[in-house]
PDB file of C-alpha atoms in Angstrom:
ATOM      1  CA  MET A1083      -1.390 -29.992  15.634  1.00  0.00           C
ATOM      2  CA  ALA A1084      -3.163 -28.585  12.580  1.00  0.00           C
ATOM      3  CA  LEU A1085      -4.265 -25.553  14.608  1.00  0.00           C
ATOM      4  CA  ILE A1086      -0.686 -24.865  15.705  1.00  0.00           C
ATOM      5  CA  SER A1087       0.470 -25.167  12.102  1.00  0.00           C
ATOM      6  CA  ASP A1088      -2.181 -22.676  10.946  1.00  0.00           C
ATOM      7  CA  TYR A1089      -1.154 -20.177  13.621  1.00  0.00           C
ATOM      8  CA  LEU A1090       2.498 -20.653  12.663  1.00  0.00           C
ATOM      9  CA  VAL A1091       1.829 -19.985   8.982  1.00  0.00           C
ATOM     10  CA  GLN A1092      -0.158 -16.860   9.863  1.00  0.00           C
ATOM     11  CA  GLY A1093       2.675 -15.673  12.102  1.00  0.00           C
ATOM     12  CA  VAL A1094       5.171 -16.276   9.301  1.00  0.00           C
ATOM     13  CA  GLN A1095       3.100 -14.071   7.006  1.00  0.00           C
ATOM     14  CA  MET A1096       2.999 -11.266   9.582  1.00  0.00           C
ATOM     15  CA  VAL A1097       6.768 -11.403  10.042  1.00  0.00           C
ATOM     16  CA  LEU A1098       7.384 -11.770   6.307  1.00  0.00           C
ATOM     17  CA  VAL A1099       5.722  -8.471   5.433  1.00  0.00           C
ATOM     18  CA  LEU A1100       7.816  -6.729   8.088  1.00  0.00           C
ATOM     19  CA  ALA A1101      11.003  -8.255   6.728  1.00  0.00           C
ATOM     20  CA  LEU A1102      10.325  -7.589   3.046  1.00  0.00           C
ATOM     21  CA  ALA A1103       8.814  -4.084   3.188  1.00  0.00           C
ATOM     22  CA  PRO A1104      12.110  -2.145   3.600  1.00  0.00           C
ATOM     23  CA  LEU A1105      13.791  -4.443   1.080  1.00  0.00           C
ATOM     24  CA  LEU A1106      11.129  -3.659  -1.516  1.00  0.00           C
ATOM     25  CA  THR A1107      11.731   0.068  -1.043  1.00  0.00           C
ATOM     26  CA  GLY A1108      15.471  -0.457  -1.345  1.00  0.00           C
ATOM     27  CA  VAL A1109      15.111  -2.488  -4.550  1.00  0.00           C
ATOM     28  CA  VAL A1110      12.936   0.198  -6.165  1.00  0.00           C
ATOM     29  CA  ARG A1111      15.472   2.881  -5.279  1.00  0.00           C
ATOM     30  CA  LYS A1112      18.359   0.765  -6.563  1.00  0.00           C
ATOM     31  CA  ILE A1113      16.693   0.058  -9.906  1.00  0.00           C
ATOM     32  CA  LYS A1114      15.809   3.728 -10.363  1.00  0.00           C
ATOM     33  CA  ALA A1115      19.415   4.699  -9.665  1.00  0.00           C
ATOM     34  CA  ARG A1116      20.692   2.171 -12.201  1.00  0.00           C
ATOM     35  CA  LEU A1117      18.239   3.411 -14.819  1.00  0.00           C
ATOM     36  CA  LEU A1118      19.573   6.930 -14.242  1.00  0.00           C
ATOM     37  CA  ARG A1119      23.150   5.622 -14.596  1.00  0.00           C
ATOM     38  CA  ARG A1120      23.940   6.153 -10.957  1.00  0.00           C
ATOM     39  CA  ARG A1121      25.393   3.612  -8.571  1.00  0.00           C
ATOM     40  CA  GLY A1122      22.761   4.133  -5.910  1.00  0.00           C
ATOM     41  CA  ALA A1123      22.669   2.960  -2.320  1.00  0.00           C
ATOM     42  CA  SER A1124      22.519  -0.664  -1.296  1.00  0.00           C
ATOM     43  CA  VAL A1125      19.146  -2.411  -1.305  1.00  0.00           C
ATOM     44  CA  LEU A1126      19.697  -2.866   2.438  1.00  0.00           C
ATOM     45  CA  GLN A1127      19.978   0.886   3.046  1.00  0.00           C
ATOM     46  CA  PRO A1128      16.352   1.227   4.268  1.00  0.00           C
ATOM     47  CA  TYR A1129      17.142  -1.207   7.100  1.00  0.00           C
ATOM     48  CA  ARG A1130      20.149   0.892   8.101  1.00  0.00           C
ATOM     49  CA  ASP A1131      18.097   4.090   7.933  1.00  0.00           C
ATOM     50  CA  LEU A1132      15.403   2.629  10.202  1.00  0.00           C
ATOM     51  CA  ALA A1133      17.988   1.351  12.684  1.00  0.00           C
ATOM     52  CA  ARG A1134      19.711   4.748  12.754  1.00  0.00           C
ATOM     53  CA  LEU A1135      16.431   6.598  13.297  1.00  0.00           C
ATOM     54  CA  VAL A1136      15.430   4.298  16.142  1.00  0.00           C
ATOM     55  CA  ARG A1137      18.708   5.057  17.945  1.00  0.00           C
ATOM     56  CA  LYS A1138      18.291   8.823  17.577  1.00  0.00           C
ATOM     57  CA  GLU A1139      16.470  11.002  20.056  1.00  0.00           C
ATOM     58  CA  ALA A1140      12.995  12.181  19.052  1.00  0.00           C
ATOM     59  CA  VAL A1141      12.793  15.981  18.990  1.00  0.00           C
ATOM     60  CA  ILE A1142       9.219  17.119  19.668  1.00  0.00           C
ATOM     61  CA  ALA A1143       7.799  20.634  19.401  1.00  0.00           C
ATOM     62  CA  GLU A1144       6.702  22.279  22.634  1.00  0.00           C
ATOM     63  CA  ASN A1145       3.122  22.761  21.466  1.00  0.00           C
ATOM     64  CA  ALA A1146       2.734  19.171  20.233  1.00  0.00           C
ATOM     65  CA  SER A1147      -0.125  17.244  21.823  1.00  0.00           C
ATOM     66  CA  TRP A1148      -0.454  13.568  22.693  1.00  0.00           C
ATOM     67  CA  LEU A1149      -1.802  12.949  19.194  1.00  0.00           C
ATOM     68  CA  PHE A1150       1.472  14.018  17.613  1.00  0.00           C
ATOM     69  CA  ARG A1151       3.350  11.521  19.798  1.00  0.00           C
ATOM     70  CA  SER A1152       0.886   8.657  19.321  1.00  0.00           C
ATOM     71  CA  ALA A1153       0.164   9.040  15.599  1.00  0.00           C
ATOM     72  CA  PRO A1154       3.332   7.268  14.307  1.00  0.00           C
ATOM     73  CA  TYR A1155       2.564   4.130  16.317  1.00  0.00           C
ATOM     74  CA  LEU A1156      -1.117   4.175  15.312  1.00  0.00           C
ATOM     75  CA  ILE A1157      -0.170   4.615  11.645  1.00  0.00           C
ATOM     76  CA  PHE A1158       2.338   1.771  11.790  1.00  0.00           C
ATOM     77  CA  ALA A1159      -0.048  -0.568  13.624  1.00  0.00           C
ATOM     78  CA  ALA A1160      -2.967   0.023  11.246  1.00  0.00           C
ATOM     79  CA  THR A1161      -0.772  -0.417   8.168  1.00  0.00           C
ATOM     80  CA  TRP A1162       0.894  -3.555   9.550  1.00  0.00           C
ATOM     81  CA  VAL A1163      -2.467  -5.164  10.288  1.00  0.00           C
ATOM     82  CA  ALA A1164      -3.707  -4.323   6.784  1.00  0.00           C
ATOM     83  CA  ALA A1165      -0.518  -5.675   5.183  1.00  0.00           C
ATOM     84  CA  SER A1166      -0.745  -8.863   7.285  1.00  0.00           C
ATOM     85  CA  LEU A1167      -4.335  -9.449   6.165  1.00  0.00           C
ATOM     86  CA  ALA A1168      -3.515  -9.006   2.473  1.00  0.00           C
ATOM     87  CA  PRO A1169      -2.652 -12.205   0.575  1.00  0.00           C
ATOM     88  CA  THR A1170       1.060 -12.878   0.232  1.00  0.00           C
ATOM     89  CA  PHE A1171       2.287 -16.435  -0.347  1.00  0.00           C
ATOM     90  CA  ALA A1172      -0.977 -18.167   0.691  1.00  0.00           C
ATOM     91  CA  SER A1173      -4.695 -17.494   0.940  1.00  0.00           C
ATOM     92  CA  GLY A1174      -7.318 -18.875   3.265  1.00  0.00           C
ATOM     93  CA  LEU A1175      -5.119 -18.696   6.372  1.00  0.00           C
ATOM     94  CA  MET A1176      -6.211 -18.590  10.005  1.00  0.00           C
ATOM     95  CA  PHE A1177      -7.360 -14.958   9.947  1.00  0.00           C
ATOM     96  CA  SER A1178      -8.675 -14.967   6.372  1.00  0.00           C
ATOM     97  CA  TRP A1179     -12.148 -14.196   7.706  1.00  0.00           C
ATOM     98  CA  ALA A1180     -10.830 -10.765   8.672  1.00  0.00           C
ATOM     99  CA  ALA A1181      -9.050 -10.232   5.333  1.00  0.00           C
ATOM    100  CA  ASP A1182     -11.866  -8.144   3.889  1.00  0.00           C
ATOM    101  CA  LEU A1183     -11.321  -5.477   1.251  1.00  0.00           C
ATOM    102  CA  ILE A1184     -13.622  -3.060   3.056  1.00  0.00           C
ATOM    103  CA  ALA A1185     -11.705  -3.653   6.300  1.00  0.00           C
ATOM    104  CA  ILE A1186      -8.381  -2.969   4.563  1.00  0.00           C
ATOM    105  CA  VAL A1187      -9.750   0.276   3.105  1.00  0.00           C
ATOM    106  CA  ALA A1188     -10.950   1.256   6.587  1.00  0.00           C
ATOM    107  CA  LEU A1189      -7.565   0.501   8.161  1.00  0.00           C
ATOM    108  CA  LEU A1190      -5.721   2.551   5.555  1.00  0.00           C
ATOM    109  CA  GLY A1191      -8.255   5.343   5.968  1.00  0.00           C
ATOM    110  CA  SER A1192      -7.714   5.398   9.732  1.00  0.00           C
ATOM    111  CA  ALA A1193      -3.941   5.585   9.228  1.00  0.00           C
ATOM    112  CA  ARG A1194      -4.409   8.513   6.859  1.00  0.00           C
ATOM    113  CA  PHE A1195      -6.747  10.193   9.342  1.00  0.00           C
ATOM    114  CA  PHE A1196      -4.149  10.118  12.108  1.00  0.00           C
ATOM    115  CA  GLN A1197      -1.391  11.244   9.756  1.00  0.00           C
ATOM    116  CA  THR A1198      -3.317  14.284   8.548  1.00  0.00           C
ATOM    117  CA  LEU A1199      -4.239  15.238  12.108  1.00  0.00           C
ATOM    118  CA  ALA A1200      -0.610  14.893  13.172  1.00  0.00           C
ATOM    119  CA  GLY A1201       0.442  17.147  10.282  1.00  0.00           C
ATOM    120  CA  LEU A1202      -1.985  19.801  11.520  1.00  0.00           C
ATOM    121  CA  ASP A1203      -1.216  19.371  15.215  1.00  0.00           C
ATOM    122  CA  VAL A1204       1.980  21.435  15.457  1.00  0.00           C
ATOM    123  CA  GLY A1205       0.519  24.243  13.388  1.00  0.00           C
ATOM    124  CA  THR A1206       3.257  24.677  10.778  1.00  0.00           C
ATOM    125  CA  SER A1207       2.395  25.921   7.309  1.00  0.00           C
ATOM    126  CA  PHE A1208       4.020  22.952   5.594  1.00  0.00           C
ATOM    127  CA  GLY A1209       2.070  20.502   7.721  1.00  0.00           C
ATOM    128  CA  GLY A1210      -1.170  22.272   6.865  1.00  0.00           C
ATOM    129  CA  ILE A1211      -0.387  22.242   3.145  1.00  0.00           C
ATOM    130  CA  GLY A1212       0.513  18.556   3.174  1.00  0.00           C
ATOM    131  CA  SER A1213      -2.563  17.591   5.201  1.00  0.00           C
ATOM    132  CA  SER A1214      -4.942  19.523   2.959  1.00  0.00           C
ATOM    133  CA  ARG A1215      -3.440  17.940  -0.139  1.00  0.00           C
ATOM    134  CA  GLU A1216      -3.609  14.498   1.455  1.00  0.00           C
ATOM    135  CA  VAL A1217      -7.317  14.956   2.203  1.00  0.00           C
ATOM    136  CA  MET A1218      -7.896  16.106  -1.372  1.00  0.00           C
ATOM    137  CA  ILE A1219      -6.216  12.965  -2.686  1.00  0.00           C
ATOM    138  CA  ALA A1220      -8.155  10.786  -0.238  1.00  0.00           C
ATOM    139  CA  ALA A1221     -11.460  12.283  -1.415  1.00  0.00           C
ATOM    140  CA  PHE A1222     -10.872  10.624  -4.801  1.00  0.00           C
ATOM    141  CA  ALA A1223      -8.696   7.626  -3.871  1.00  0.00           C
ATOM    142  CA  GLU A1224     -10.983   6.095  -1.247  1.00  0.00           C
ATOM    143  CA  PRO A1225     -14.127   6.079  -3.436  1.00  0.00           C
ATOM    144  CA  ALA A1226     -12.087   4.596  -6.279  1.00  0.00           C
ATOM    145  CA  MET A1227     -10.805   1.881  -3.949  1.00  0.00           C
ATOM    146  CA  LEU A1228     -14.360   1.159  -2.827  1.00  0.00           C
ATOM    147  CA  MET A1229     -15.422   0.847  -6.469  1.00  0.00           C
ATOM    148  CA  VAL A1230     -12.674  -1.733  -6.925  1.00  0.00           C
ATOM    149  CA  ALA A1231     -13.942  -3.620  -3.883  1.00  0.00           C
ATOM    150  CA  PHE A1232     -17.561  -3.501  -5.083  1.00  0.00           C
ATOM    151  CA  THR A1233     -16.647  -4.750  -8.579  1.00  0.00           C
ATOM    152  CA  LEU A1234     -14.658  -7.687  -7.210  1.00  0.00           C
ATOM    153  CA  SER A1235     -17.409  -8.470  -4.707  1.00  0.00           C
ATOM    154  CA  LEU A1236     -19.999  -8.592  -7.499  1.00  0.00           C
ATOM    155  CA  LEU A1237     -17.874 -11.164  -9.312  1.00  0.00           C
ATOM    156  CA  ALA A1238     -16.975 -13.250  -6.252  1.00  0.00           C
ATOM    157  CA  HIS A1239     -20.190 -12.602  -4.252  1.00  0.00           C
ATOM    158  CA  SER A1240     -18.006 -11.678  -1.281  1.00  0.00           C
ATOM    159  CA  THR A1241     -15.625  -8.972  -0.148  1.00  0.00           C
ATOM    160  CA  GLN A1242     -13.282 -11.456   1.550  1.00  0.00           C
ATOM    161  CA  LEU A1243      -9.940 -11.656  -0.221  1.00  0.00           C
ATOM    162  CA  ALA A1244      -9.735 -15.445   0.072  1.00  0.00           C
ATOM    163  CA  THR A1245     -13.014 -15.825  -1.825  1.00  0.00           C
ATOM    164  CA  ILE A1246     -11.984 -13.219  -4.417  1.00  0.00           C
ATOM    165  CA  ILE A1247      -8.673 -14.999  -5.027  1.00  0.00           C
ATOM    166  CA  GLU A1248     -10.430 -18.332  -5.471  1.00  0.00           C
ATOM    167  CA  MET A1249     -12.668 -16.644  -8.027  1.00  0.00           C
ATOM    168  CA  THR A1250      -9.756 -15.215 -10.012  1.00  0.00           C
ATOM    169  CA  ARG A1251      -7.911 -18.553  -9.852  1.00  0.00           C
ATOM    170  CA  SER A1252     -10.830 -20.493 -11.321  1.00  0.00           C
ATOM    171  CA  PRO A1253     -10.735 -21.137 -15.095  1.00  0.00           C
ATOM    172  CA  GLU A1254     -14.352 -19.984 -15.427  1.00  0.00           C
ATOM    173  CA  VAL A1255     -13.363 -16.347 -14.976  1.00  0.00           C
ATOM    174  CA  GLY A1256     -11.577 -15.974 -18.286  1.00  0.00           C
ATOM    175  CA  LEU A1257     -10.684 -12.576 -19.718  1.00  0.00           C
ATOM    176  CA  ARG A1258     -13.039  -9.845 -18.519  1.00  0.00           C
ATOM    177  CA  ILE A1259     -12.943  -6.188 -19.470  1.00  0.00           C
ATOM    178  CA  SER A1260     -14.308  -5.304 -16.030  1.00  0.00           C
ATOM    179  CA  LEU A1261     -11.319  -6.953 -14.343  1.00  0.00           C
ATOM    180  CA  ALA A1262      -8.929  -5.057 -16.620  1.00  0.00           C
ATOM    181  CA  MET A1263     -10.621  -1.782 -15.695  1.00  0.00           C
ATOM    182  CA  VAL A1264     -10.419  -2.645 -12.014  1.00  0.00           C
ATOM    183  CA  LEU A1265      -6.732  -3.491 -12.335  1.00  0.00           C
ATOM    184  CA  VAL A1266      -5.926  -0.143 -13.947  1.00  0.00           C
ATOM    185  CA  SER A1267      -8.013   1.656 -11.327  1.00  0.00           C
ATOM    186  CA  LEU A1268      -6.207  -0.139  -8.498  1.00  0.00           C
ATOM    187  CA  VAL A1269      -2.802   0.713  -9.978  1.00  0.00           C
ATOM    188  CA  LEU A1270      -3.723   4.403 -10.209  1.00  0.00           C
ATOM    189  CA  VAL A1271      -4.950   4.392  -6.614  1.00  0.00           C
ATOM    190  CA  ALA A1272      -1.785   2.606  -5.476  1.00  0.00           C
ATOM    191  CA  LEU A1273       0.413   5.287  -7.066  1.00  0.00           C
ATOM    192  CA  ALA A1274      -1.529   8.031  -5.304  1.00  0.00           C
ATOM    193  CA  GLU A1275      -1.775   6.295  -1.929  1.00  0.00           C
ATOM    194  CA  ASN A1276       1.953   5.587  -1.817  1.00  0.00           C
ATOM    195  CA  ALA A1277       2.951   9.131  -2.848  1.00  0.00           C
ATOM    196  CA  ARG A1278       4.643   7.898  -6.009  1.00  0.00           C
ATOM    197  CA  ILE A1279       5.212   9.650  -9.318  1.00  0.00           C
ATOM    198  CA  PRO A1280       3.212  11.167 -11.039  1.00  0.00           C
ATOM    199  CA  VAL A1281       1.094  12.151  -7.997  1.00  0.00           C
ATOM    200  CA  ASP A1282       3.990  12.830  -5.623  1.00  0.00           C
ATOM    201  CA  ASN A1283       7.742  12.341  -5.594  1.00  0.00           C
ATOM    202  CA  PRO A1284       8.977  10.339  -2.578  1.00  0.00           C
ATOM    203  CA  ALA A1285      12.500  11.763  -3.009  1.00  0.00           C
ATOM    204  CA  THR A1286      11.605  15.454  -3.156  1.00  0.00           C
ATOM    205  CA  HIS A1287      11.814  18.064  -0.415  1.00  0.00           C
ATOM    206  CA  LEU A1288      10.438  21.013  -2.372  1.00  0.00           C
ATOM    207  CA  GLU A1289       7.921  22.760  -0.156  1.00  0.00           C
ATOM    208  CA  LEU A1290       5.522  23.713  -2.948  1.00  0.00           C
ATOM    209  CA  THR A1291       5.177  20.211  -4.423  1.00  0.00           C
ATOM    210  CA  MET A1292       5.506  17.642  -1.651  1.00  0.00           C
ATOM    211  CA  VAL A1293       2.506  15.999   0.016  1.00  0.00           C
ATOM    212  CA  HIS A1294       3.621  13.152   2.263  1.00  0.00           C
ATOM    213  CA  GLU A1295       6.929  14.720   3.221  1.00  0.00           C
ATOM    214  CA  ALA A1296       5.219  17.957   4.279  1.00  0.00           C
ATOM    215  CA  MET A1297       3.206  16.124   6.936  1.00  0.00           C
ATOM    216  CA  VAL A1298       6.223  14.407   8.498  1.00  0.00           C
ATOM    217  CA  LEU A1299       8.723  17.288   8.473  1.00  0.00           C
ATOM    218  CA  GLU A1300       8.358  17.765  12.234  1.00  0.00           C
ATOM    219  CA  TYR A1301       9.068  14.116  13.047  1.00  0.00           C
ATOM    220  CA  SER A1302      12.445  12.662  13.949  1.00  0.00           C
ATOM    221  CA  GLY A1303      14.000   9.680  15.661  1.00  0.00           C
ATOM    222  CA  ARG A1304      11.838   6.667  16.442  1.00  0.00           C
ATOM    223  CA  HIS A1305       8.666   8.516  15.422  1.00  0.00           C
ATOM    224  CA  LEU A1306       9.993   9.100  11.909  1.00  0.00           C
ATOM    225  CA  ALA A1307      11.155   5.466  11.786  1.00  0.00           C
ATOM    226  CA  MET A1308       7.606   4.256  12.474  1.00  0.00           C
ATOM    227  CA  ILE A1309       6.185   6.502   9.749  1.00  0.00           C
ATOM    228  CA  GLU A1310       8.789   5.445   7.186  1.00  0.00           C
ATOM    229  CA  PHE A1311       8.280   1.779   8.081  1.00  0.00           C
ATOM    230  CA  GLY A1312       4.528   2.253   7.671  1.00  0.00           C
ATOM    231  CA  ALA A1313       5.048   3.807   4.228  1.00  0.00           C
ATOM    232  CA  ALA A1314       7.146   0.807   3.162  1.00  0.00           C
ATOM    233  CA  LEU A1315       4.458  -1.568   4.442  1.00  0.00           C
ATOM    234  CA  LYS A1316       1.817   0.338   2.496  1.00  0.00           C
ATOM    235  CA  LEU A1317       3.730  -0.067  -0.762  1.00  0.00           C
ATOM    236  CA  LEU A1318       4.119  -3.780  -0.109  1.00  0.00           C
ATOM    237  CA  LEU A1319       0.409  -4.027   0.746  1.00  0.00           C
ATOM    238  CA  TYR A1320      -0.720  -2.669  -2.614  1.00  0.00           C
ATOM    239  CA  MET A1321       1.729  -4.851  -4.522  1.00  0.00           C
ATOM    240  CA  SER A1322       0.442  -7.842  -2.555  1.00  0.00           C
ATOM    241  CA  LEU A1323      -3.145  -6.957  -3.465  1.00  0.00           C
ATOM    242  CA  ILE A1324      -2.346  -6.558  -7.148  1.00  0.00           C
ATOM    243  CA  GLY A1325      -0.276  -9.735  -7.308  1.00  0.00           C
ATOM    244  CA  GLY A1326      -2.580 -11.825  -5.138  1.00  0.00           C
ATOM    245  CA  VAL A1327      -5.895 -10.863  -6.731  1.00  0.00           C
ATOM    246  CA  PHE A1328      -4.922 -10.447 -10.393  1.00  0.00           C
ATOM    247  CA  LEU A1329      -1.941 -12.812 -10.611  1.00  0.00           C
ATOM    248  CA  PRO A1330      -2.483 -15.614  -8.055  1.00  0.00           C
ATOM    249  CA  VAL A1331       0.097 -17.882  -9.695  1.00  0.00           C
ATOM    250  CA  GLY A1332       1.872 -20.213  -7.270  1.00  0.00           C
ATOM    251  CA  MET A1333      -0.133 -19.061  -4.253  1.00  0.00           C
ATOM    252  CA  ALA A1334      -0.749 -21.805  -1.699  1.00  0.00           C
ATOM    253  CA  ARG A1335      -3.990 -22.470   0.141  1.00  0.00           C
ATOM    254  CA  GLY A1336      -4.511 -22.764   3.857  1.00  0.00           C
ATOM    255  CA  GLY A1337      -3.930 -26.346   4.939  1.00  0.00           C
ATOM    256  CA  ASP A1338      -1.528 -27.220   2.105  1.00  0.00           C
ATOM    257  CA  PRO A1339       1.723 -29.070   2.920  1.00  0.00           C
ATOM    258  CA  TRP A1340       4.859 -27.066   3.667  1.00  0.00           C
ATOM    259  CA  PRO A1341       6.399 -27.468   0.174  1.00  0.00           C
ATOM    260  CA  ALA A1342       3.395 -25.598  -1.256  1.00  0.00           C
ATOM    261  CA  TYR A1343       4.054 -22.731   1.151  1.00  0.00           C
ATOM    262  CA  LEU A1344       7.700 -22.600   0.087  1.00  0.00           C
ATOM    263  CA  VAL A1345       6.657 -22.463  -3.568  1.00  0.00           C
ATOM    264  CA  GLY A1346       4.204 -19.718  -2.668  1.00  0.00           C
ATOM    265  CA  MET A1347       6.950 -17.721  -0.945  1.00  0.00           C
ATOM    266  CA  GLY A1348       9.151 -17.995  -4.012  1.00  0.00           C
ATOM    267  CA  ALA A1349       6.312 -16.883  -6.276  1.00  0.00           C
ATOM    268  CA  TYR A1350       5.497 -13.998  -3.929  1.00  0.00           C
ATOM    269  CA  VAL A1351       9.098 -12.745  -3.903  1.00  0.00           C
ATOM    270  CA  ALA A1352       9.159 -12.981  -7.709  1.00  0.00           C
ATOM    271  CA  LYS A1353       5.960 -10.921  -7.944  1.00  0.00           C
ATOM    272  CA  LEU A1354       7.409  -8.260  -5.651  1.00  0.00           C
ATOM    273  CA  GLY A1355      10.576  -8.159  -7.729  1.00  0.00           C
ATOM    274  CA  ALA A1356       8.600  -7.771 -10.955  1.00  0.00           C
ATOM    275  CA  GLY A1357       6.471  -5.057  -9.357  1.00  0.00           C
ATOM    276  CA  ALA A1358       9.585  -3.205  -8.191  1.00  0.00           C
ATOM    277  CA  VAL A1359      11.028  -3.253 -11.709  1.00  0.00           C
ATOM    278  CA  VAL A1360       7.790  -2.019 -13.283  1.00  0.00           C
ATOM    279  CA  LEU A1361       7.425   0.755 -10.696  1.00  0.00           C
ATOM    280  CA  ALA A1362      11.027   1.912 -11.101  1.00  0.00           C
ATOM    281  CA  VAL A1363      10.793   1.967 -14.896  1.00  0.00           C
ATOM    282  CA  PHE A1364       7.482   3.832 -14.777  1.00  0.00           C
ATOM    283  CA  GLU A1365       8.745   6.480 -12.343  1.00  0.00           C
ATOM    284  CA  THR A1366      11.868   6.986 -14.436  1.00  0.00           C
ATOM    285  CA  ALA A1367       9.906   7.382 -17.668  1.00  0.00           C
ATOM    286  CA  VAL A1368       7.242   9.865 -16.492  1.00  0.00           C
ATOM    287  CA  ALA A1369       7.334  13.219 -14.737  1.00  0.00           C
ATOM    288  CA  LYS A1370       5.435  14.439 -11.717  1.00  0.00           C
ATOM    289  CA  MET A1371       2.187  16.176 -12.591  1.00  0.00           C
ATOM    290  CA  ARG A1372       0.996  19.441 -11.109  1.00  0.00           C
ATOM    291  CA  VAL A1373      -1.102  19.291  -7.981  1.00  0.00           C
ATOM    292  CA  PHE A1374      -4.258  20.629  -9.611  1.00  0.00           C
ATOM    293  CA  ARG A1375      -4.175  17.749 -12.120  1.00  0.00           C
ATOM    294  CA  VAL A1376      -4.257  15.058  -9.435  1.00  0.00           C
ATOM    295  CA  PRO A1377      -8.098  15.097  -9.220  1.00  0.00           C
ATOM    296  CA  ASP A1378      -8.245  14.336 -12.952  1.00  0.00           C
ATOM    297  CA  PHE A1379      -5.789  11.474 -12.478  1.00  0.00           C
ATOM    298  CA  LEU A1380      -7.743   9.924  -9.617  1.00  0.00           C
ATOM    299  CA  GLY A1381     -11.045  10.790 -11.263  1.00  0.00           C
ATOM    300  CA  ALA A1382     -10.030   8.441 -14.076  1.00  0.00           C
ATOM    301  CA  ALA A1383      -9.525   5.676 -11.510  1.00  0.00           C
ATOM    302  CA  LEU A1384     -12.934   6.395 -10.002  1.00  0.00           C
ATOM    303  CA  MET A1385     -14.651   6.349 -13.383  1.00  0.00           C
ATOM    304  CA  LEU A1386     -12.937   3.114 -14.406  1.00  0.00           C
ATOM    305  CA  GLY A1387     -14.248   1.430 -11.265  1.00  0.00           C
ATOM    306  CA  PHE A1388     -17.728   2.847 -11.864  1.00  0.00           C
ATOM    307  CA  LEU A1389     -17.726   1.728 -15.504  1.00  0.00           C
ATOM    308  CA  ALA A1390     -16.592  -1.747 -14.464  1.00  0.00           C
ATOM    309  CA  ILE A1391     -19.639  -2.045 -12.184  1.00  0.00           C
ATOM    310  CA  LEU A1392     -21.952  -0.808 -14.936  1.00  0.00           C
ATOM    311  CA  LEU A1393     -20.411  -3.274 -17.383  1.00  0.00           C
ATOM    312  CA  LEU A1394     -21.082  -6.139 -14.993  1.00  0.00           C
ATOM    313  CA  PHE A1395     -24.729  -5.113 -14.601  1.00  0.00           C
ATOM    314  CA  VAL A1396     -25.164  -4.766 -18.360  1.00  0.00           C
ATOM    315  CA  SER A1397     -23.586  -8.177 -19.022  1.00  0.00           C
ATOM    316  CA  ARG A1398     -26.018  -9.739 -16.539  1.00  0.00           C
ATOM    317  CA  GLY A1399     -29.002  -7.984 -18.063  1.00  0.00           C
ATOM    318  CA  GLN A1400     -29.786  -6.050 -14.884  1.00  0.00           C
ATOM    319  CA  LEU A1401     -29.741  -2.636 -16.586  1.00  0.00           C
TER     320      LEU A1401
END
């Protein structure tokens, strides 16, 4: 009976991320519209957009290969698995052994790999520009993310998220400068990975500035729905990582009674709501930077992660 309950809780988490990802995107858009004194669309509009795209016919270029057709499903699957492994309302669930930070970085990297190849597949100029810019961003974002993983693993002696969360929940951790540096680094990486301001503008369609949109211009119908759904899952994934690792308040543990899971769900929804407000306010207050300044932006994230590792070694007397 306990095994069935564990599988059920894990299944609930997998369905929960699917259900909340479009809602999170809709809430961010709604708050940004209100801050700009506009009415804005309903928070449920992303669900309607996905349903409309699924019903539409997919128009595919004549010279598109099998990779162009398969990439949206591969991107969605890799992102969904990564989002399902990330901590949401509980940690230490059935598949917590697979919830490894290095594995999540690898899954997101594979999704990016297929997306950049799909952008190059048709041979359009916009797709090539977007793919080259995406690879440039990845060259700084992935090492910075690995620095975050290495710093947390040095503190928790493991790269598994369940162990890291137990470390951050313990009172022995206290206030650490290294954790603050890692948090800032992870936030900078999250902004770049999700094509948010100041790295990219998710609402723009200007050919000379867009990155993510340039790679998906040739997609339509169900293929575009999978890509947009994957982008929403990716945003939820990073907010789950930030909230679960650095603010594990109210999070249940595997094997807890059902009331603890319900409390964890409420705390998780509150964290997502707070993250949506912070993101909307930040994107409204700042402007998009030029493309050639993005390496400096992500270089700061990389250096913060590197300095956090050095600080840990110095504090332990190993340097």
